[in-house]
Amino acid sequence: MRKVEVVKYNPEWNQKFEEEASKLSRLFEEELVAIHHIGSTSVEGLAAKPIIDMMPVVRDIERVDDYTERMEALGYRGLGEYGIPKRRYFRKGEEERTVHVHVFEEGNPDVIRHLAFRDYLRAYPDVRDAYGELKLQLAAQHPEDMEGYIQGKHDWVIETERLATKWYKENQDA
């Protein structure tokens, strides 16, 4: 069973993202449209599990399967869609995970959902801080129950994603 660890923000997370992004950019080459740092480690000041979440956006999601062996050579384990249609998910580390890679095709609504949530937390420090407090509280309540931790924040995340996506789209049109 994985331990739930939430720690205060670490500025080194950006450097770790850049290092992995460089490797993935070389690996995906022409297939890559963009690569984004997402998740809690991408939001300055937010408490987080110390796992870097990355979102490569590619031209054709089906072609990503051709890269699985090369991802494994970099230490990643490919898990296919892993519960989200049209995604390819890879993780580095088993018991002590260090990086999660969520690959989506350009135009997939999940790309906007992830960017909107990240940018909303960056734009609204009070929302960011409330989320950080919730995560710390849940980690204390569920120190060895990752599913309990995830379920505890589910409703908050869903509602904030809804608000964030609306906000993001309004600001894209402005």
CSV table of C-alpha atoms in Angstrom, one decimal:
chain,number,residue,atom,x,y,z
A,1,MET,CA,0.0,0.0,0.0
A,2,ARG,CA,1.3,3.4,-1.0
A,3,LYS,CA,1.8,6.0,1.7
A,4,VAL,CA,0.1,9.3,1.2
A,5,GLU,CA,2.7,12.1,1.4
A,6,VAL,CA,1.8,15.7,0.9
A,7,VAL,CA,4.6,18.2,1.4
A,8,LYS,CA,5.0,22.0,1.2
A,9,TYR,CA,5.8,23.5,-2.2
A,10,ASN,CA,9.4,22.8,-3.5
A,11,PRO,CA,10.8,25.2,-6.1
A,12,GLU,CA,13.0,22.3,-7.4
A,13,TRP,CA,9.9,20.7,-8.9
A,14,ASN,CA,10.1,23.1,-11.9
A,15,GLN,CA,13.7,22.0,-12.6
A,16,LYS,CA,12.7,18.3,-12.4
A,17,PHE,CA,9.9,19.0,-14.8
A,18,GLU,CA,12.3,20.7,-17.2
A,19,GLU,CA,14.8,17.8,-17.0
A,20,GLU,CA,12.1,15.2,-17.8
A,21,ALA,CA,10.4,17.4,-20.5
A,22,SER,CA,13.8,17.6,-22.3
A,23,LYS,CA,14.0,13.8,-22.4
A,24,LEU,CA,10.4,13.4,-23.6
A,25,SER,CA,10.8,16.2,-26.2
A,26,ARG,CA,13.7,14.2,-27.7
A,27,LEU,CA,11.8,11.0,-27.5
A,28,PHE,CA,8.5,12.2,-29.1
A,29,GLU,CA,10.2,14.6,-31.5
A,30,GLU,CA,7.8,15.4,-34.4
A,31,GLU,CA,4.8,13.8,-32.8
A,32,LEU,CA,4.9,16.4,-29.9
A,33,VAL,CA,2.9,19.6,-30.1
A,34,ALA,CA,3.6,20.8,-26.6
A,35,ILE,CA,4.5,19.6,-23.1
A,36,HIS,CA,3.0,21.1,-20.0
A,37,HIS,CA,3.8,20.9,-16.3
A,38,ILE,CA,0.4,20.2,-14.7
A,39,GLY,CA,-0.8,19.0,-11.3
A,40,SER,CA,0.0,20.4,-7.9
A,41,THR,CA,3.7,20.6,-8.4
A,42,SER,CA,3.2,23.1,-11.2
A,43,VAL,CA,1.5,25.6,-8.9
A,44,GLU,CA,3.9,27.8,-6.9
A,45,GLY,CA,3.0,27.7,-3.2
A,46,LEU,CA,0.7,24.7,-3.3
A,47,ALA,CA,1.3,21.7,-1.0
A,48,ALA,CA,1.6,18.5,-3.1
A,49,LYS,CA,2.5,14.9,-3.3
A,50,PRO,CA,6.1,15.2,-4.6
A,51,ILE,CA,5.3,13.6,-8.0
A,52,ILE,CA,5.8,15.6,-11.2
A,53,ASP,CA,2.8,15.5,-13.5
A,54,MET,CA,3.5,16.1,-17.1
A,55,MET,CA,1.2,16.4,-20.1
A,56,PRO,CA,2.7,15.9,-23.5
A,57,VAL,CA,0.2,16.9,-26.2
A,58,VAL,CA,0.7,15.0,-29.4
A,59,ARG,CA,-0.6,15.0,-33.0
A,60,ASP,CA,-1.9,11.4,-32.9
A,61,ILE,CA,-2.6,9.5,-29.7
A,62,GLU,CA,-2.6,6.1,-31.4
A,63,ARG,CA,1.1,6.6,-32.4
A,64,VAL,CA,2.1,7.0,-28.8
A,65,ASP,CA,1.9,3.2,-28.4
A,66,ASP,CA,4.9,3.0,-30.7
A,67,TYR,CA,6.9,4.8,-28.1
A,68,THR,CA,6.2,2.5,-25.2
A,69,GLU,CA,9.5,0.6,-25.3
A,70,ARG,CA,11.5,3.8,-25.5
A,71,MET,CA,9.5,5.2,-22.5
A,72,GLU,CA,10.3,2.0,-20.6
A,73,ALA,CA,14.0,2.5,-21.5
A,74,LEU,CA,13.7,5.9,-19.7
A,75,GLY,CA,12.3,4.1,-16.6
A,76,TYR,CA,8.6,4.6,-17.3
A,77,ARG,CA,5.9,1.9,-17.1
A,78,GLY,CA,3.2,2.2,-19.7
A,79,LEU,CA,-0.3,1.6,-18.4
A,80,GLY,CA,-2.3,2.4,-21.6
A,81,GLU,CA,-5.4,4.6,-21.1
A,82,TYR,CA,-5.5,3.8,-17.4
A,83,GLY,CA,-9.2,4.8,-16.9
A,84,ILE,CA,-9.3,7.8,-19.2
A,85,PRO,CA,-10.2,7.2,-22.8
A,86,LYS,CA,-7.9,8.6,-25.4
A,87,ARG,CA,-5.0,9.1,-22.9
A,88,ARG,CA,-1.7,7.3,-22.6
A,89,TYR,CA,-0.4,7.1,-19.1
A,90,PHE,CA,3.1,6.4,-17.9
A,91,ARG,CA,4.6,6.5,-14.5
A,92,LYS,CA,8.1,6.4,-13.2
A,93,GLY,CA,8.7,4.5,-9.9
A,94,GLU,CA,6.4,2.0,-8.3
A,95,GLU,CA,6.4,2.3,-4.6
A,96,GLU,CA,8.1,5.7,-4.7
A,97,ARG,CA,6.7,7.4,-7.8
A,98,THR,CA,8.5,10.4,-9.1
A,99,VAL,CA,6.8,11.3,-12.4
A,100,HIS,CA,3.4,10.7,-14.0
A,101,VAL,CA,3.0,11.4,-17.7
A,102,HIS,CA,-0.5,11.9,-19.1
A,103,VAL,CA,-0.3,12.0,-23.0
A,104,PHE,CA,-3.3,13.5,-24.8
A,105,GLU,CA,-4.0,14.3,-28.5
A,106,GLU,CA,-4.2,17.9,-29.5
A,107,GLY,CA,-7.9,19.0,-29.3
A,108,ASN,CA,-8.8,16.6,-26.5
A,109,PRO,CA,-11.0,18.4,-23.9
A,110,ASP,CA,-8.8,16.9,-21.1
A,111,VAL,CA,-6.0,19.2,-22.2
A,112,ILE,CA,-8.1,22.2,-21.5
A,113,ARG,CA,-9.3,20.7,-18.2
A,114,HIS,CA,-5.8,20.2,-16.9
A,115,LEU,CA,-4.5,23.6,-18.0
A,116,ALA,CA,-7.6,25.4,-16.7
A,117,PHE,CA,-7.3,23.8,-13.3
A,118,ARG,CA,-3.6,24.7,-13.1
A,119,ASP,CA,-4.0,28.2,-14.3
A,120,TYR,CA,-7.0,28.9,-12.0
A,121,LEU,CA,-5.0,27.8,-9.0
A,122,ARG,CA,-2.2,30.0,-10.1
A,123,ALA,CA,-4.5,33.0,-10.6
A,124,TYR,CA,-6.4,32.6,-7.3
A,125,PRO,CA,-4.1,32.1,-4.3
A,126,ASP,CA,-7.1,31.8,-1.9
A,127,VAL,CA,-8.4,28.8,-3.9
A,128,ARG,CA,-4.8,27.4,-4.1
A,129,ASP,CA,-4.4,27.7,-0.4
A,130,ALA,CA,-7.8,26.1,0.4
A,131,TYR,CA,-6.8,23.1,-1.9
A,132,GLY,CA,-3.5,22.8,-0.1
A,133,GLU,CA,-5.1,22.8,3.3
A,134,LEU,CA,-7.6,20.1,2.1
A,135,LYS,CA,-4.8,17.9,0.8
A,136,LEU,CA,-2.8,18.2,4.0
A,137,GLN,CA,-5.9,17.4,6.1
A,138,LEU,CA,-6.8,14.4,4.0
A,139,ALA,CA,-3.2,13.1,4.0
A,140,ALA,CA,-3.2,13.3,7.8
A,141,GLN,CA,-6.6,11.5,7.9
A,142,HIS,CA,-5.6,8.8,5.3
A,143,PRO,CA,-1.8,8.4,5.7
A,144,GLU,CA,-1.8,4.9,4.2
A,145,ASP,CA,-5.1,5.0,2.2
A,146,MET,CA,-4.5,6.6,-1.2
A,147,GLU,CA,-8.0,5.8,-2.3
A,148,GLY,CA,-9.5,7.5,0.8
A,149,TYR,CA,-7.3,10.5,0.1
A,150,ILE,CA,-8.4,10.7,-3.6
A,151,GLN,CA,-12.0,10.3,-2.7
A,152,GLY,CA,-11.8,12.9,0.0
A,153,LYS,CA,-10.8,15.6,-2.5
A,154,HIS,CA,-12.9,14.3,-5.4
A,155,ASP,CA,-16.0,16.7,-5.0
A,156,TRP,CA,-13.8,19.7,-4.4
A,157,VAL,CA,-11.7,19.0,-7.5
A,158,ILE,CA,-14.7,18.4,-9.7
A,159,GLU,CA,-16.4,21.6,-8.7
A,160,THR,CA,-13.1,23.6,-9.0
A,161,GLU,CA,-12.4,22.1,-12.5
A,162,ARG,CA,-15.9,23.2,-13.6
A,163,LEU,CA,-15.3,26.8,-12.4
A,164,ALA,CA,-11.8,26.8,-13.7
A,165,THR,CA,-12.8,25.5,-17.2
A,166,LYS,CA,-15.5,28.2,-17.5
A,167,TRP,CA,-13.0,30.9,-16.3
A,168,TYR,CA,-10.3,29.6,-18.7
A,169,LYS,CA,-12.6,29.6,-21.7
A,170,GLU,CA,-13.9,33.1,-20.9
A,171,ASN,CA,-10.3,34.4,-20.7
A,172,GLN,CA,-9.2,32.6,-23.9
A,173,ASP,CA,-12.0,34.4,-25.8
A,174,ALA,CA,-11.1,37.8,-24.3
